Short mmCIF file of C-alpha atoms in Angstrom, two decimals:
data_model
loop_
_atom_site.label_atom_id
_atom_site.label_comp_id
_atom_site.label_asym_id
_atom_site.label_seq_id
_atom_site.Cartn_x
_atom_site.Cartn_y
_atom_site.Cartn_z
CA UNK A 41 0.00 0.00 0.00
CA UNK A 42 2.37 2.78 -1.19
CA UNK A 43 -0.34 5.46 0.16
CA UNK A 44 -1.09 7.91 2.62
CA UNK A 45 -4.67 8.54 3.77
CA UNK A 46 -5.60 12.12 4.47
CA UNK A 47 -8.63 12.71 6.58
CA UNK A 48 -9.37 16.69 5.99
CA UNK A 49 -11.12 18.72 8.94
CA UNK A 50 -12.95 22.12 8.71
CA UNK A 51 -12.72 24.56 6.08
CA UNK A 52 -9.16 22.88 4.83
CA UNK A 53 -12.34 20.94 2.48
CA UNK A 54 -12.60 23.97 0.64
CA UNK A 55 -8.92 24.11 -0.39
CA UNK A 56 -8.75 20.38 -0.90
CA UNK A 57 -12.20 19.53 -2.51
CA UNK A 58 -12.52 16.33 -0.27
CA UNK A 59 -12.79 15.40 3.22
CA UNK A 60 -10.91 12.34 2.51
CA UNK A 61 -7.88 12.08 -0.17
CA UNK A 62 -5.03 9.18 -1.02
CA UNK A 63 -1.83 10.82 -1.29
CA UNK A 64 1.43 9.61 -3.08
CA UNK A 65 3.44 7.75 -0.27
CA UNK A 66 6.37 9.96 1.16
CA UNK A 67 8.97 9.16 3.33
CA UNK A 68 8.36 12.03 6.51
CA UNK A 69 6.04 14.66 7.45
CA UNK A 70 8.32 17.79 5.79
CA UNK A 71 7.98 15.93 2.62
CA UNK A 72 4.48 15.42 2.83
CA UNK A 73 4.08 19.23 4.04
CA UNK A 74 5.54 20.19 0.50
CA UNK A 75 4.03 17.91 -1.71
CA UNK A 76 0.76 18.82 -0.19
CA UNK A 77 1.34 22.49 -0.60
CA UNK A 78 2.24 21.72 -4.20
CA UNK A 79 -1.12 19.71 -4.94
CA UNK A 80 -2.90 22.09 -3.08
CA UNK A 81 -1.44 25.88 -3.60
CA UNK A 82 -4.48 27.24 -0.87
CA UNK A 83 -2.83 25.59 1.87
CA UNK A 84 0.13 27.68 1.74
CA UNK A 85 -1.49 30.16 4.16
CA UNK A 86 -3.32 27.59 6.54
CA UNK A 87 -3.04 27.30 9.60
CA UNK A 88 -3.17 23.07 10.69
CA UNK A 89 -2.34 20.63 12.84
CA UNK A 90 -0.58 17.41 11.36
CA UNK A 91 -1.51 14.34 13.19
CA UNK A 92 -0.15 10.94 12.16
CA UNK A 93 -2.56 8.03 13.45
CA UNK A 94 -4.32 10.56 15.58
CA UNK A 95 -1.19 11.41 17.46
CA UNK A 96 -0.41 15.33 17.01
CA UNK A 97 3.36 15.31 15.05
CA UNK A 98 5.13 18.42 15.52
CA UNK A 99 8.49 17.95 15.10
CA UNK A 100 9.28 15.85 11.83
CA UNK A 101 8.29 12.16 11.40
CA UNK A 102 9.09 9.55 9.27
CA UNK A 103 5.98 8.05 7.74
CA UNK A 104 5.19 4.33 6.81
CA UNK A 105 2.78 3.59 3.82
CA UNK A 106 -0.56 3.14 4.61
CA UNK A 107 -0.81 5.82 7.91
CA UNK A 108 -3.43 8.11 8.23
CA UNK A 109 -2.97 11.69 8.40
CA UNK A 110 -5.02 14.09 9.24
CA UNK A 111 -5.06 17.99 8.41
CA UNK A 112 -6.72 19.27 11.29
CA UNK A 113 -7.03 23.43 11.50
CA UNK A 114 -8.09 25.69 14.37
CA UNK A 115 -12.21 26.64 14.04
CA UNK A 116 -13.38 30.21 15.14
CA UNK A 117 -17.13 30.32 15.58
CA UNK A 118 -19.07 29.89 19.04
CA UNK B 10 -35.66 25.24 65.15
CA UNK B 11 -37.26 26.67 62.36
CA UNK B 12 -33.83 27.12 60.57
CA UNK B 13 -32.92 23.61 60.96
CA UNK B 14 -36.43 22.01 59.45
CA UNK B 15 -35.66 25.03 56.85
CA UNK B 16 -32.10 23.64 56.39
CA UNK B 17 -33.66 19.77 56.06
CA UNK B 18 -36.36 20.76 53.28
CA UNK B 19 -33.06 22.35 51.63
CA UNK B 20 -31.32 19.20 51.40
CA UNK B 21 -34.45 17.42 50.70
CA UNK B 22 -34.88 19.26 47.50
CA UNK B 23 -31.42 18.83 46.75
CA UNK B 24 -31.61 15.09 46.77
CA UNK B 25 -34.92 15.11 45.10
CA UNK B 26 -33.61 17.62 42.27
CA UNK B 27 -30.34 16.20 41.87
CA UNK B 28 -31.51 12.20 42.38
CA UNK B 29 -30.81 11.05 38.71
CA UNK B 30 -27.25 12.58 38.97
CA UNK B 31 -26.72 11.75 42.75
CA UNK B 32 -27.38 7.73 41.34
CA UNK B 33 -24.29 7.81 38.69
CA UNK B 34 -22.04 5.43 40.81
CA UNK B 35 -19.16 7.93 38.99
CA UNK B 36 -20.69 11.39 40.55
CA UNK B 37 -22.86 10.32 43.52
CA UNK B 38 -23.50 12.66 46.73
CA UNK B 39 -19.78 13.23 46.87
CA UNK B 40 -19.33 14.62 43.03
CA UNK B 41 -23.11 16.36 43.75
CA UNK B 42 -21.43 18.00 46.50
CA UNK B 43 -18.26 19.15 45.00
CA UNK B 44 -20.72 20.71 41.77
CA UNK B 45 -22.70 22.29 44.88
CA UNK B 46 -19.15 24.12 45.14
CA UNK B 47 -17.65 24.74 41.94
CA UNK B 48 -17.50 28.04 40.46
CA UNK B 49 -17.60 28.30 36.52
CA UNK B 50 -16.92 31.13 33.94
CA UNK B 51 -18.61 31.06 30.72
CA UNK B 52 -16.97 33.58 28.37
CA UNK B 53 -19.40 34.45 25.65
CA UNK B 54 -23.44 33.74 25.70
CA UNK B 55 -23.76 32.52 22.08
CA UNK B 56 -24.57 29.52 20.44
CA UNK B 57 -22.13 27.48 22.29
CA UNK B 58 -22.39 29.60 25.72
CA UNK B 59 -26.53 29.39 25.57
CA UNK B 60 -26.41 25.49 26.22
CA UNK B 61 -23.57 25.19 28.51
CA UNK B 62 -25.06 27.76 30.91
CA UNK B 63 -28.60 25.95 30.82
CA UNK B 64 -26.60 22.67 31.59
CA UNK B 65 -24.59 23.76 34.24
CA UNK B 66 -26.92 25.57 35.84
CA UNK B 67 -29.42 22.42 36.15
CA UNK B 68 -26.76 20.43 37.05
CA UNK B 69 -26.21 21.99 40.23
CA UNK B 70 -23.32 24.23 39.42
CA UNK B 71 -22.92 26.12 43.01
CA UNK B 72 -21.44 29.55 40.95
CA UNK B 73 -21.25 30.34 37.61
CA UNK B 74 -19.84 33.78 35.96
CA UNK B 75 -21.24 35.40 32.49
CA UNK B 76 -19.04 37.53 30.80
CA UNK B 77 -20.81 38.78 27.55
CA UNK B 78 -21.01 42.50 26.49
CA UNK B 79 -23.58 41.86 23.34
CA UNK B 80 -27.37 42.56 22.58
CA UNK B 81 -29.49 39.84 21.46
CA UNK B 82 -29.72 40.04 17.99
CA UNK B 83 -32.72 38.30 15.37
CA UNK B 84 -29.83 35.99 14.01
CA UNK B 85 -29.12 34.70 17.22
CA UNK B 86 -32.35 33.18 17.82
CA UNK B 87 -31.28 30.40 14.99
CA UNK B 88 -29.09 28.69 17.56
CA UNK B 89 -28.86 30.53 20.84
CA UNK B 90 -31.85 28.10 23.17
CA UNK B 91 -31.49 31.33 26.16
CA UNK B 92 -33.47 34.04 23.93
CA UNK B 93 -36.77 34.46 22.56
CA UNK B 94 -38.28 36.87 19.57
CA UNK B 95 -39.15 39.43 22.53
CA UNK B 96 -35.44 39.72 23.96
CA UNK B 97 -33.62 40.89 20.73
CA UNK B 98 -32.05 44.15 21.31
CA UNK B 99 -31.71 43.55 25.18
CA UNK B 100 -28.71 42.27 27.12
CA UNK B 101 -27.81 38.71 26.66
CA UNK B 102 -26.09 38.60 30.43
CA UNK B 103 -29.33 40.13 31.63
CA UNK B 104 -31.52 37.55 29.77
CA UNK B 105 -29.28 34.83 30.75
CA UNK B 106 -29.42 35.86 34.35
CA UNK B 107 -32.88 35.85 34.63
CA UNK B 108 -33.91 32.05 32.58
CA UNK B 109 -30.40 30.30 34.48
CA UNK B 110 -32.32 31.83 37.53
CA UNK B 111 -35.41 30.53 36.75
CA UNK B 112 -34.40 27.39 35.80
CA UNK B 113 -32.28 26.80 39.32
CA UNK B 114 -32.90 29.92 41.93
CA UNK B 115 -30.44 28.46 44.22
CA UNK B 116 -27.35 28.85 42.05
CA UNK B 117 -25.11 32.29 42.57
CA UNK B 118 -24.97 34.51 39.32
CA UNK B 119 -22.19 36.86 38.86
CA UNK B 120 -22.90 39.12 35.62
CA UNK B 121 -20.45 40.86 33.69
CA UNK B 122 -21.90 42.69 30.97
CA UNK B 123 -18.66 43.39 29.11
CA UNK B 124 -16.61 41.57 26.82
CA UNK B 125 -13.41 39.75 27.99
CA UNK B 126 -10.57 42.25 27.73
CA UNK B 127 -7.00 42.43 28.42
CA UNK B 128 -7.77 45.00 31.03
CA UNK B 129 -10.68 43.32 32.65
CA UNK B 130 -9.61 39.59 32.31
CA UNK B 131 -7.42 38.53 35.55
CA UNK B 132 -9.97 40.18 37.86
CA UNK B 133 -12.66 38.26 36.36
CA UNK B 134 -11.28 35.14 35.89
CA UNK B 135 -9.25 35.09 39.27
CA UNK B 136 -12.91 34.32 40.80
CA UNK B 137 -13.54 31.18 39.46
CA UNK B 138 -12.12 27.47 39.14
CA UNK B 139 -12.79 26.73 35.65
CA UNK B 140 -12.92 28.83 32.33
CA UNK B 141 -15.58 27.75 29.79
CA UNK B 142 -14.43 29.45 26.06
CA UNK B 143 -17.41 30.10 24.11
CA UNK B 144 -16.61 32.75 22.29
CA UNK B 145 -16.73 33.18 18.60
CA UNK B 146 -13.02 34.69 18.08
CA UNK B 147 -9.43 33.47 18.04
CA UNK B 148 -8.72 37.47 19.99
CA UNK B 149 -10.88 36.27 22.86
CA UNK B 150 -9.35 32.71 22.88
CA UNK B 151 -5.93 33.18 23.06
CA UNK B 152 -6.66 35.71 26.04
CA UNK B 153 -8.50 32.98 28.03
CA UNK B 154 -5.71 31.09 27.13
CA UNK B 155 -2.80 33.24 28.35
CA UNK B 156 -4.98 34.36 31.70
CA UNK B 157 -5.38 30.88 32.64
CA UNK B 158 -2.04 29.96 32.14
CA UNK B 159 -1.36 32.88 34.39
CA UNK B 160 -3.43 32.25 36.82
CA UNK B 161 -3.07 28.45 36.51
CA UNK B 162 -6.40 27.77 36.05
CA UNK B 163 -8.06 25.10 33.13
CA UNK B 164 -10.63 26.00 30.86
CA UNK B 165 -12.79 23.83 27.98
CA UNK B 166 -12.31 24.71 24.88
CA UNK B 167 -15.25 25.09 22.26
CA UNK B 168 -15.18 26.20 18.74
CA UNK B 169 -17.55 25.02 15.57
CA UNK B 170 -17.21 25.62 12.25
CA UNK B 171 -20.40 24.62 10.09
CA UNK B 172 -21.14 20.93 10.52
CA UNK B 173 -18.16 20.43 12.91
CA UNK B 174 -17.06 21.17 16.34
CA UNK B 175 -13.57 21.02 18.12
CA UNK B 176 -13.29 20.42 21.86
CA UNK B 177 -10.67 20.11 24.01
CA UNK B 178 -9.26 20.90 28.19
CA UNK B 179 -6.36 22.75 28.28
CA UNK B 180 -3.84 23.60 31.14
CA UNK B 181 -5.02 20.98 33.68
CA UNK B 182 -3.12 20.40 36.67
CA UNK B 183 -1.38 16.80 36.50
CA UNK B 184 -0.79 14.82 40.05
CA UNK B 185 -1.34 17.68 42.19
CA UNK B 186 2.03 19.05 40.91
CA UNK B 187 1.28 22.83 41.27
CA UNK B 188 3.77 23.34 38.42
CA UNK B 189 2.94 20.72 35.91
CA UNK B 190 0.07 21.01 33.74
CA UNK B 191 -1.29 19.63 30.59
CA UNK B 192 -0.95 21.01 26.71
CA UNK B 193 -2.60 24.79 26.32
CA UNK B 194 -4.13 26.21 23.52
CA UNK B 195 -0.84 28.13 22.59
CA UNK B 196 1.23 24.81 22.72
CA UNK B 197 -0.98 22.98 20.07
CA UNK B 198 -1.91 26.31 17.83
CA UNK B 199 1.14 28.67 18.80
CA UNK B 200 -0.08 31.69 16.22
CA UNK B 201 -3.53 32.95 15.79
CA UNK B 202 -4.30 32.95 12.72
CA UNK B 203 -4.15 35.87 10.51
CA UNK B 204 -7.54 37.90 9.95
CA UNK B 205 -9.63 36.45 7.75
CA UNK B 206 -8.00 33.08 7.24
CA UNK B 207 -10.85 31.23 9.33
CA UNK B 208 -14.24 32.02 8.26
CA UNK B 209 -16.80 32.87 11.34
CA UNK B 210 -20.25 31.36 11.50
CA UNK B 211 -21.56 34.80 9.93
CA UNK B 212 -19.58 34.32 7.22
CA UNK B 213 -19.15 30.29 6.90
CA UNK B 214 -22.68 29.50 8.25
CA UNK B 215 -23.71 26.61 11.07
CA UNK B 216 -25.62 24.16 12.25
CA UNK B 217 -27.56 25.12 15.26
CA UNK B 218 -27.85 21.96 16.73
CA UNK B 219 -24.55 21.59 15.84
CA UNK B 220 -23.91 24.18 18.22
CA UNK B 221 -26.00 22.66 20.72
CA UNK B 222 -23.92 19.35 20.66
CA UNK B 223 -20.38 20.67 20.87
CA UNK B 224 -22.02 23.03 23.64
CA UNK B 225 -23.39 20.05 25.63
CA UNK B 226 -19.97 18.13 24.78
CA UNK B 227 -18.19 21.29 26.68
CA UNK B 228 -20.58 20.87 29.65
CA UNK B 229 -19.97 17.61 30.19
CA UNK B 230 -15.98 17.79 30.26
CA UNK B 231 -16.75 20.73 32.88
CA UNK B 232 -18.91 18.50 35.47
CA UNK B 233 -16.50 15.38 34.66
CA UNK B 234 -13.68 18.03 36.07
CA UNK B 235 -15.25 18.62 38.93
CA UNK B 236 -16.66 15.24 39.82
CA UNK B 237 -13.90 13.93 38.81
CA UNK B 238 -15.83 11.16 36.28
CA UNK B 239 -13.94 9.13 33.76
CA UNK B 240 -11.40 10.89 31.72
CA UNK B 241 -11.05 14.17 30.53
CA UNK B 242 -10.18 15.19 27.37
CA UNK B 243 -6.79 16.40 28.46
CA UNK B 244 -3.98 16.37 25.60
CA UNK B 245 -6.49 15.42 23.63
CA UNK B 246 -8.23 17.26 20.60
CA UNK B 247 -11.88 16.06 19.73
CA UNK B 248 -13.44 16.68 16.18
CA UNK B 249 -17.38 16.51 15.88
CA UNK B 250 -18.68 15.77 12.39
CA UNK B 251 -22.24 16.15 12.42
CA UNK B 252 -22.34 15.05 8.52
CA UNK B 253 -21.04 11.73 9.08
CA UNK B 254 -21.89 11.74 12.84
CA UNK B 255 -17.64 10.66 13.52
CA UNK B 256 -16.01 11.99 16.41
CA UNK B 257 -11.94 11.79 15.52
CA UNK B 258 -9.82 12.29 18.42
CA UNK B 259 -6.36 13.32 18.06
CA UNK B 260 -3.84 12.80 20.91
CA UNK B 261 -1.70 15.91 21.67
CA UNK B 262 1.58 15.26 23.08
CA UNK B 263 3.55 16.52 26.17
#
């Protein structure tokens, strides 16, 4: 399985199109970071949390093929 | 003699009132008691505020503090379950006061018609045990946050965002260590984010039950704090999707 699935939260859907995407496998979390910004030019100016298998990654982490990711950005209304 | 029979139909109507709460094996008399004691601020009487108020306050909340500076407003009535047609243009504290009293006349109201300010903040939230954010801003958030962390105190987190809702408990004290704390708000989203990069609910739109299930959500981490029931969602980011009806919850890390 030489994939990454990305689960997309909040109004990241309207820059992505899709709640849920497969990605082209990469080998850490910086890659992925830049490939995603390169599919998807209207996440440059996001603001998201990266979790890996629902673990928050902040510092940069290798990835296996086949883990979840999940783009997860701050929401605003109350 | 009359103040002790006085004193005994007290506690009588605090058993009756309280007797489907008082039977959780996880809250019992002992968690009823510490609710009987614990003093809440709710920053912002909106969609998310409206619900957590009316919970808290039936629950038996002994104290809880509304900090809102707004007007009811014809939009509002969409999602916010305090307010009826006749209250728009009034004060949402002062309509809050007087339904939370209605609902439970023995709880203590404190009123702050005001928004939450820099200037105003630590005096307000210096009074209470536990900060609820429901506020509609990331200006207003970040200042809960940073007070809190001040003053040491936790607070729930609340936000929405159309069909979804994010909760979360920030800055909880771990193992009665009075220096060591859980994740805040600033150590999982360091930056606000810049103006207009995060639609509001006037601009994105919302759900108002949607609303009404993150607010109930917040509620319930706020009596589990106090009563100390199951786990709290401490380090820990929850996502509500009412679309799918998912809850995704991400695990923050120390």
């Amino acid at each position: 399985m030489s994939v990454l699935e990305v689960l997309v939260f909040g109004q990241l859907t309207d820059s992505i199109g899709k709640d849920r995407i497969h990605f082209s496998y990469v080998q850490d979390t910086e890659l992925f970071r830049k490939a995603l910004n390169e599919s998807f030019p209207g996440l440059r100016d996001k603001t998201f949390l990266l979790a890996v298998n629902q673990e928050l990654v902040l510092k940069k982490k290798i990835l296996k093929p086949g883990d979840t990711l999940a783009l997860l950005p701050p929401f605003s209304g109350g | 003699m009359v103040k002790a029979i006085k004193h005994m139909e007290m506690e009588a109507d605090f058993l009756d009132r309280y007797q489907r709460q008082i039977q959780l094996s996880e809250i019992g008399l002992q968690g009823q008691q510490k609710l009987r004691s614990a003093r809440i601020l709710i920053v912002g009487l909106g969609g998310l505020g409206c619900p957590v108020s009316q919970y808290l306050a039936m629950a038996g909340v002994g104290c809880i503090g509304l900090v809102d500076g707004d007007t009811v407003s014809l939009g509002n009535l969409q999602r916010q379950t305090l307010y009826r047609n006749d209250d728009v243009g009034k004060s949402k504290v002062q309509i809050a006061f007087n339904q939370l009293q209605s609902i439970n006349p023995s709880l203590e109201l404190l009123v702050f018609d005001t928004p939450l300010t820099p200037e105003n903040s630590l005096d307000i939230v210096v009074l209470f045990d536990l900060v609820i954010d429901c506020t509609d801003n990331f200006t207003a958030r970040y200042l809960i946050n940073d007070v809190c962390a001040q003053l040491n105190k936790s607070w729930v987190y609340g936000s929405v965002s159309r069909f979804e809702g994010q909760v979360a408990v920030f800055n909880v004290n771990i193992r009665g260590d009075d220096k060591l704390f859980s994740l805040n708000y600033r150590d999982v989203f360091p930056e606000m984010p810049k103006e207009g990069e995060v639609l509001a609910c006037d601009e994105a739109g919302v759900l108002g039950s949607v609303v009404g299930v993150v607010g109930a959500l917040q509620a319930t981490e706020a009596l589990k704090y106090f009563t100390e029931a199951g786990n709290l969602l401490r380090n820990q980011l929850l996502t509500y999707n009412a679309l799918k009806q998912t809850m995704f919850t991400v695990k923050l890390s120390q």
